[in-house]
Every structure is written in C-alpha cells, then in structure tokens.
Amino acid sequence: MDKNVHQVADWNGQSGERWVAYQARLDAMLAVFGQAAIEAAAPATGERVLDVGCGAGASSLDLAARVGAGGHVLGVDISEPLIGRARALAPQDTPALFQVADASSTELPERAFDILFSRFGVMFFDDPTAAFAHMRRALKPAARVAFVCWRGMAENDWVRLPMGAIKGIVPPTAPPDPEAPGPFSFGDQGRVARILTAAGFTDVAIAPFDASIPFGEGGTRDAAIDDAVEMTLEVGPLSRALADQPDDIRARASAAVRVAFAGCPGERSVMIDGAAWIVTARNPAS
C-alpha cells in the first residue's frame, strides 16, 4: 500500500517547515473553520477524539478543552516539524497527545474513539476510501465524524487571487487532477459523500461554510499586504508555480499579487473570502 510517500516527504521537508514558520498566522486564518467543525462535532465532557492531520495542534487543544480532563484527544499528523510544534505549544495538563503517523495506515486502537475530527487534514490521502475505512475501525459504534475541507479553488481567494494575478506572467501549468491528493481534492461534495459511504459511514451531511479570513498581518496596511504576498510566495500553489522561474518573473509575479491583495479590505490584515464544506457522518451503531 502506497503510504502517501510524496506527502510524507513534503510535510517533513519544506511544507512542514514553512507551516511551522507561519503557524500563528495560518492558525488564525483557519480558526473560524476549525471552530465551525468543532461545533458540528459537538464534543462532550469525557469523550475521546481522533484529530487527523492535526498540524501544530490548534484544533486538538480546542477539542481537549471541550472534552476535559476525563476525555482524551489523539492528534496525528505525518509532519514531524508540525508535531514537534504541537508538543511545544501544548500545556502540560492538557488531555491531548500528539503522534507522528499517517492516519490512513498506522495502527490505531480499535473502537476507541467517540469522534473522528479533522480541520483541513483529510484531503491528502492517496486512497481516501481506504483511509476512511481504516480510520472507521478506530471508532466506537455510533461514533461521529466531523471535518472541514476546502470547496473549489475558484471560491477561495487565497488561491484564486494570486493565481489569477500571475496569468500572462508565468506560463500556465496543467490544472491538477481534481481528485489527486491536495487541498481541493474534496471540493466536489458528491465525491466526498461517495467516499464516506463507500468507507461504511452513514448519515453523511455536507454543508457550505463561508468566512472572511485574515491573510497576512502587519502593523500597517502596507505591512499587512507585504506579509500576505510573502506568505503566498512561501506557502501554497503560487510557491510551486514560481519554484523554477527566474528572478525577473518572480518579481513581476510578486508585484501583480501585491496589486490583487491591495484590492482586499482590512486594516492590519488582508481580509479574503474562504469557502469550505462542513462534513458530518456517523459510524453505524452495530
């Protein structure tokens, strides 16, 4: 079984290190989506939660606060830098544990968890149906699933704006296979429903969730825009599109992206539109 080799290498190398560098800002950007997914999960005191693709642990720590000392949260992620960051940020008395592991294949305790949760961590599996079937075995009968994933690229300004800005500057790359592992691979709600149903889940519900989110921050408007541009050049699809481009092309692209972000509202951050799905489902009772 292919253990997401490319994803593991990437998240243990550049992507993981860049996420650690930008962790506070990225967590601020994603917080509203994570909270919506936690509300959908409705964790109760004493429950046990598996947090998949937990990153630097922000969602795991929020879940731990909800389940309390009698509960337990296991946060798993394939990135050693991010799990290292999560462990460093976790208060000593938190009922959360962090593990470097690929949730799609690692050995998990059977029938141990009340909730399977993820904040943007489930779109990267090579074989998502097999991954969810594997994770389902770690759930108690009637356990709940709640996760948030991105909708389409065209609805998300953090990709739409910069990628639109560089048209005509950077040669176009072939559009990614919409079902290939990546941030937007769960953009088609029909596909998400099929994956969960095939993996054995019932009561699948998928609701759109939109939010205006802070992207980049600074003491002034200009500094915030600079920060947004820098973040775009370091994290996300634009960084890959520019990876092999000469300096003059990178400079032109950077200037065009700055103009695009300058058109967004915000005082000390650039406010952009984000579009996600809140997905819930249930493990059958028997």
Tab-separated table of C-alpha atoms in Angstrom:
chain	number	residue	atom	x	y	z
A	1	MET	CA	0.000	0.000	0.000
A	2	ASP	CA	1.373	3.379	-1.010
A	3	LYS	CA	1.845	5.307	2.214
A	4	ASN	CA	1.426	8.795	0.711
A	5	VAL	CA	5.176	8.862	0.091
A	6	HIS	CA	5.249	12.244	-1.619
A	7	GLN	CA	3.045	13.895	1.008
A	8	VAL	CA	5.172	12.482	3.848
A	9	ALA	CA	8.386	13.762	2.260
A	10	ASP	CA	6.860	17.177	1.558
A	11	TRP	CA	5.322	17.701	5.006
A	12	ASN	CA	8.557	16.603	6.678
A	13	GLY	CA	10.537	18.970	4.473
A	14	GLN	CA	9.633	22.323	3.048
A	15	SER	CA	5.860	22.370	3.610
A	16	GLY	CA	6.152	21.344	7.251
A	17	GLU	CA	8.941	23.813	7.958
A	18	ARG	CA	7.081	26.637	6.244
A	19	TRP	CA	3.919	25.833	8.172
A	20	VAL	CA	5.899	25.995	11.408
A	21	ALA	CA	7.318	29.378	10.364
A	22	TYR	CA	3.854	30.766	9.548
A	23	GLN	CA	1.977	28.689	12.115
A	24	ALA	CA	0.455	31.509	14.173
A	25	ARG	CA	-0.888	33.325	11.092
A	26	LEU	CA	-2.115	30.175	9.375
A	27	ASP	CA	-3.883	29.042	12.544
A	28	ALA	CA	-5.522	32.491	12.838
A	29	MET	CA	-6.675	32.172	9.228
A	30	LEU	CA	-8.111	28.679	9.763
A	31	ALA	CA	-9.525	29.173	13.275
A	32	VAL	CA	-13.075	30.125	12.238
A	33	PHE	CA	-13.345	26.966	10.104
A	34	GLY	CA	-11.966	24.788	12.880
A	35	GLN	CA	-14.482	26.239	15.346
A	36	ALA	CA	-17.369	25.548	12.973
A	37	ALA	CA	-16.241	21.933	12.598
A	38	ILE	CA	-15.872	21.568	16.383
A	39	GLU	CA	-19.421	22.879	16.855
A	40	ALA	CA	-20.601	20.296	14.307
A	41	ALA	CA	-18.708	17.559	16.189
A	42	ALA	CA	-20.247	18.730	19.500
A	43	PRO	CA	-17.637	17.072	21.737
A	44	ALA	CA	-18.925	16.299	25.236
A	45	THR	CA	-17.060	16.021	28.520
A	46	GLY	CA	-15.184	12.755	28.803
A	47	GLU	CA	-15.264	11.861	25.101
A	48	ARG	CA	-12.292	10.535	23.110
A	49	VAL	CA	-11.398	12.271	19.845
A	50	LEU	CA	-9.084	11.341	16.973
A	51	ASP	CA	-7.851	14.553	15.269
A	52	VAL	CA	-6.494	13.698	11.808
A	53	GLY	CA	-3.874	15.928	10.176
A	54	CYS	CA	-3.726	17.951	13.390
A	55	GLY	CA	-0.828	20.134	12.222
A	56	ALA	CA	0.567	22.267	15.023
A	57	GLY	CA	-2.259	21.135	17.299
A	58	ALA	CA	-4.576	24.163	17.487
A	59	SER	CA	-7.730	22.105	16.838
A	60	SER	CA	-6.572	19.294	19.154
A	61	LEU	CA	-6.097	21.736	22.027
A	62	ASP	CA	-9.535	23.287	21.387
A	63	LEU	CA	-11.067	19.789	21.401
A	64	ALA	CA	-9.156	18.909	24.595
A	65	ALA	CA	-10.659	21.954	26.319
A	66	ARG	CA	-14.128	20.667	25.385
A	67	VAL	CA	-13.653	17.032	26.489
A	68	GLY	CA	-11.853	18.000	29.695
A	69	ALA	CA	-9.588	16.010	31.985
A	70	GLY	CA	-11.775	12.902	31.751
A	71	GLY	CA	-11.558	12.917	27.968
A	72	HIS	CA	-8.731	12.312	25.542
A	73	VAL	CA	-7.597	13.731	22.178
A	74	LEU	CA	-5.083	11.965	19.952
A	75	GLY	CA	-3.679	14.324	17.315
A	76	VAL	CA	-1.920	12.610	14.422
A	77	ASP	CA	-0.004	14.196	11.555
A	78	ILE	CA	2.621	12.969	9.102
A	79	SER	CA	4.800	16.066	9.658
A	80	GLU	CA	7.496	15.792	12.314
A	81	PRO	CA	8.093	19.586	12.380
A	82	LEU	CA	4.388	20.245	12.991
A	83	ILE	CA	4.005	17.573	15.664
A	84	GLY	CA	7.125	18.966	17.344
A	85	ARG	CA	5.451	22.384	17.334
A	86	ALA	CA	2.202	20.921	18.699
A	87	ARG	CA	4.035	19.273	21.603
A	88	ALA	CA	5.866	22.525	22.353
A	89	LEU	CA	2.616	24.531	22.392
A	90	ALA	CA	0.570	22.038	24.445
A	91	PRO	CA	0.020	22.947	28.108
A	92	GLN	CA	1.301	20.267	30.461
A	93	ASP	CA	-2.092	19.315	31.864
A	94	THR	CA	-3.905	19.020	28.519
A	95	PRO	CA	-5.613	15.663	27.792
A	96	ALA	CA	-4.140	15.758	24.263
A	97	LEU	CA	-1.379	13.506	22.932
A	98	PHE	CA	0.422	14.007	19.613
A	99	GLN	CA	1.807	11.319	17.338
A	100	VAL	CA	3.740	11.427	14.057
A	101	ALA	CA	1.702	8.983	11.977
A	102	ASP	CA	-0.222	8.539	8.743
A	103	ALA	CA	-3.807	8.046	9.918
A	104	SER	CA	-4.664	6.190	6.693
A	105	SER	CA	-2.430	3.251	7.545
A	106	THR	CA	-0.993	3.490	11.060
A	107	GLU	CA	-2.180	1.026	13.681
A	108	LEU	CA	-4.896	2.711	15.734
A	109	PRO	CA	-6.692	1.331	18.791
A	110	GLU	CA	-9.908	-0.405	17.697
A	111	ARG	CA	-13.315	1.003	18.689
A	112	ALA	CA	-11.613	3.585	20.878
A	113	PHE	CA	-12.909	6.990	19.764
A	114	ASP	CA	-16.255	8.801	20.012
A	115	ILE	CA	-15.352	11.351	17.326
A	116	LEU	CA	-13.243	11.400	14.154
A	117	PHE	CA	-12.322	15.049	13.562
A	118	SER	CA	-10.209	16.984	11.083
A	119	ARG	CA	-9.513	20.613	10.236
A	120	PHE	CA	-8.292	20.502	6.636
A	121	GLY	CA	-6.367	17.274	7.193
A	122	VAL	CA	-8.218	14.647	5.150
A	123	MET	CA	-7.748	15.853	1.560
A	124	PHE	CA	-4.270	14.380	1.095
A	125	PHE	CA	-4.860	10.612	1.160
A	126	ASP	CA	-3.818	8.649	-1.941
A	127	ASP	CA	-6.828	6.358	-1.460
A	128	PRO	CA	-9.364	8.282	0.626
A	129	THR	CA	-11.973	5.496	0.731
A	130	ALA	CA	-9.433	3.014	2.105
A	131	ALA	CA	-8.148	5.672	4.533
A	132	PHE	CA	-11.621	6.375	5.938
A	133	ALA	CA	-12.408	2.662	6.143
A	134	HIS	CA	-9.167	2.177	8.103
A	135	MET	CA	-9.937	5.088	10.463
A	136	ARG	CA	-13.532	3.879	10.928
A	137	ARG	CA	-12.185	0.768	12.661
A	138	ALA	CA	-10.799	3.042	15.388
A	139	LEU	CA	-14.284	4.401	16.116
A	140	LYS	CA	-16.849	3.159	18.581
A	141	PRO	CA	-20.226	2.064	17.193
A	142	ALA	CA	-22.368	5.174	16.523
A	143	ALA	CA	-19.294	7.441	16.750
A	144	ARG	CA	-19.495	10.800	14.986
A	145	VAL	CA	-17.426	12.212	12.139
A	146	ALA	CA	-16.940	15.956	11.668
A	147	PHE	CA	-14.402	17.646	9.447
A	148	VAL	CA	-13.879	20.787	7.421
A	149	CYS	CA	-12.353	20.755	3.929
A	150	TRP	CA	-11.947	23.362	1.207
A	151	ARG	CA	-14.511	23.839	-1.544
A	152	GLY	CA	-13.263	24.684	-5.056
A	153	MET	CA	-10.141	26.648	-5.865
A	154	ALA	CA	-12.200	29.291	-7.691
A	155	GLU	CA	-14.138	30.079	-4.491
A	156	ASN	CA	-11.044	30.538	-2.298
A	157	ASP	CA	-9.265	33.878	-2.555
A	158	TRP	CA	-6.005	32.582	-1.052
A	159	VAL	CA	-5.530	30.682	-4.328
A	160	ARG	CA	-7.861	32.476	-6.756
A	161	LEU	CA	-6.357	35.950	-6.282
A	162	PRO	CA	-2.643	35.129	-6.613
A	163	MET	CA	-3.111	32.537	-9.361
A	164	GLY	CA	-5.327	34.971	-11.293
A	165	ALA	CA	-2.750	37.742	-10.842
A	166	ILE	CA	0.103	35.779	-12.441
A	167	LYS	CA	-1.805	34.853	-15.618
A	168	GLY	CA	0.242	36.126	-18.540
A	169	ILE	CA	3.389	36.420	-16.374
A	170	VAL	CA	4.074	32.789	-15.504
A	171	PRO	CA	3.469	30.100	-18.152
A	172	PRO	CA	0.285	28.223	-17.230
A	173	THR	CA	0.741	24.806	-15.671
A	174	ALA	CA	-1.637	21.956	-16.374
A	175	PRO	CA	-4.573	22.098	-13.947
A	176	PRO	CA	-4.233	19.452	-11.240
A	177	ASP	CA	-6.354	16.318	-11.428
A	178	PRO	CA	-9.358	17.364	-9.296
A	179	GLU	CA	-9.226	14.013	-7.479
A	180	ALA	CA	-5.452	13.957	-6.907
A	181	PRO	CA	-4.451	14.405	-3.246
A	182	GLY	CA	-4.279	18.114	-2.430
A	183	PRO	CA	-6.117	20.935	-0.683
A	184	PHE	CA	-9.051	20.975	-3.135
A	185	SER	CA	-9.497	17.231	-3.729
A	186	PHE	CA	-12.690	17.280	-1.587
A	187	GLY	CA	-14.163	20.276	-3.423
A	188	ASP	CA	-16.835	18.107	-5.080
A	189	GLN	CA	-19.382	17.294	-2.388
A	190	GLY	CA	-20.734	14.338	-4.375
A	191	ARG	CA	-17.292	12.771	-4.319
A	192	VAL	CA	-16.963	13.322	-0.552
A	193	ALA	CA	-20.335	11.653	0.045
A	194	ARG	CA	-19.339	8.695	-2.141
A	195	ILE	CA	-16.017	8.247	-0.302
A	196	LEU	CA	-17.627	8.251	3.156
A	197	THR	CA	-20.485	5.967	2.106
A	198	ALA	CA	-18.091	3.506	0.460
A	199	ALA	CA	-15.972	3.548	3.640
A	200	GLY	CA	-19.020	2.401	5.635
A	201	PHE	CA	-20.334	5.639	7.156
A	202	THR	CA	-23.998	6.658	7.281
A	203	ASP	CA	-25.934	9.925	7.773
A	204	VAL	CA	-23.490	11.876	5.612
A	205	ALA	CA	-24.305	15.600	5.589
A	206	ILE	CA	-22.297	18.283	3.774
A	207	ALA	CA	-22.967	21.979	4.379
A	208	PRO	CA	-21.242	25.001	2.819
A	209	PHE	CA	-19.422	27.318	5.207
A	210	ASP	CA	-18.114	30.711	4.093
A	211	ALA	CA	-15.977	33.125	6.065
A	212	SER	CA	-13.949	36.262	5.604
A	213	ILE	CA	-10.496	35.369	6.881
A	214	PRO	CA	-7.336	37.325	7.759
A	215	PHE	CA	-4.481	36.545	5.390
A	216	GLY	CA	-1.213	38.214	6.280
A	217	GLU	CA	-0.861	40.757	9.068
A	218	GLY	CA	1.209	43.789	9.929
A	219	GLY	CA	1.284	46.964	11.973
A	220	THR	CA	0.130	48.964	8.952
A	221	ARG	CA	-1.985	48.304	5.874
A	222	ASP	CA	1.138	48.192	3.668
A	223	ALA	CA	2.933	45.814	6.015
A	224	ALA	CA	-0.120	43.533	6.046
A	225	ILE	CA	-0.180	43.417	2.236
A	226	ASP	CA	3.576	42.721	2.123
A	227	ASP	CA	3.068	39.899	4.607
A	228	ALA	CA	0.207	38.410	2.563
A	229	VAL	CA	2.384	38.464	-0.573
A	230	GLU	CA	5.324	36.892	1.256
A	231	MET	CA	3.116	34.178	2.716
A	232	THR	CA	1.657	33.425	-0.736
A	233	LEU	CA	5.157	33.113	-2.189
A	234	GLU	CA	6.165	30.702	0.606
A	235	VAL	CA	3.044	28.574	1.246
A	236	GLY	CA	0.565	27.269	-1.312
A	237	PRO	CA	0.146	26.769	-5.055
A	238	LEU	CA	1.846	30.014	-6.094
A	239	SER	CA	5.092	28.993	-4.391
A	240	ARG	CA	5.088	25.845	-6.542
A	241	ALA	CA	4.199	27.739	-9.737
A	242	LEU	CA	7.183	30.068	-9.204
A	243	ALA	CA	9.646	27.433	-7.949
A	244	ASP	CA	11.702	27.235	-11.163
A	245	GLN	CA	11.100	30.749	-12.505
A	246	PRO	CA	13.900	33.315	-12.971
A	247	ASP	CA	14.154	36.293	-10.620
A	248	ASP	CA	12.615	38.814	-13.038
A	249	ILE	CA	9.492	36.660	-13.494
A	250	ARG	CA	9.247	36.164	-9.721
A	251	ALA	CA	9.491	39.931	-9.195
A	252	ARG	CA	6.771	40.664	-11.758
A	253	ALA	CA	4.537	37.968	-10.284
A	254	SER	CA	5.090	39.307	-6.770
A	255	ALA	CA	4.132	42.842	-7.875
A	256	ALA	CA	0.964	41.556	-9.573
A	257	VAL	CA	-0.042	39.569	-6.494
A	258	ARG	CA	0.509	42.661	-4.342
A	259	VAL	CA	-1.920	44.628	-6.528
A	260	ALA	CA	-4.501	41.819	-6.174
A	261	PHE	CA	-4.236	41.797	-2.365
A	262	ALA	CA	-4.279	45.597	-2.205
A	263	GLY	CA	-7.838	45.423	-3.555
A	264	CYS	CA	-8.995	43.479	-0.469
A	265	PRO	CA	-10.396	45.134	2.655
A	266	GLY	CA	-8.673	45.124	6.040
A	267	GLU	CA	-6.583	47.442	8.203
A	268	ARG	CA	-3.822	45.336	9.785
A	269	SER	CA	-4.560	42.199	7.820
A	270	VAL	CA	-5.791	41.405	4.312
A	271	MET	CA	-9.337	40.047	4.559
A	272	ILE	CA	-10.115	37.397	1.942
A	273	ASP	CA	-13.041	35.076	1.218
A	274	GLY	CA	-12.715	31.422	2.194
A	275	ALA	CA	-15.136	28.669	1.182
A	276	ALA	CA	-15.315	25.266	2.851
A	277	TRP	CA	-17.557	22.273	3.475
A	278	ILE	CA	-18.506	21.178	6.982
A	279	VAL	CA	-18.932	17.427	6.667
A	280	THR	CA	-20.611	15.197	9.259
A	281	ALA	CA	-21.332	11.494	9.275
A	282	ARG	CA	-21.827	8.592	11.673
A	283	ASN	CA	-20.346	5.166	12.220
A	284	PRO	CA	-23.192	2.629	12.141
A	285	ALA	CA	-24.392	1.596	15.594
A	286	SER	CA	-23.618	-2.093	15.133
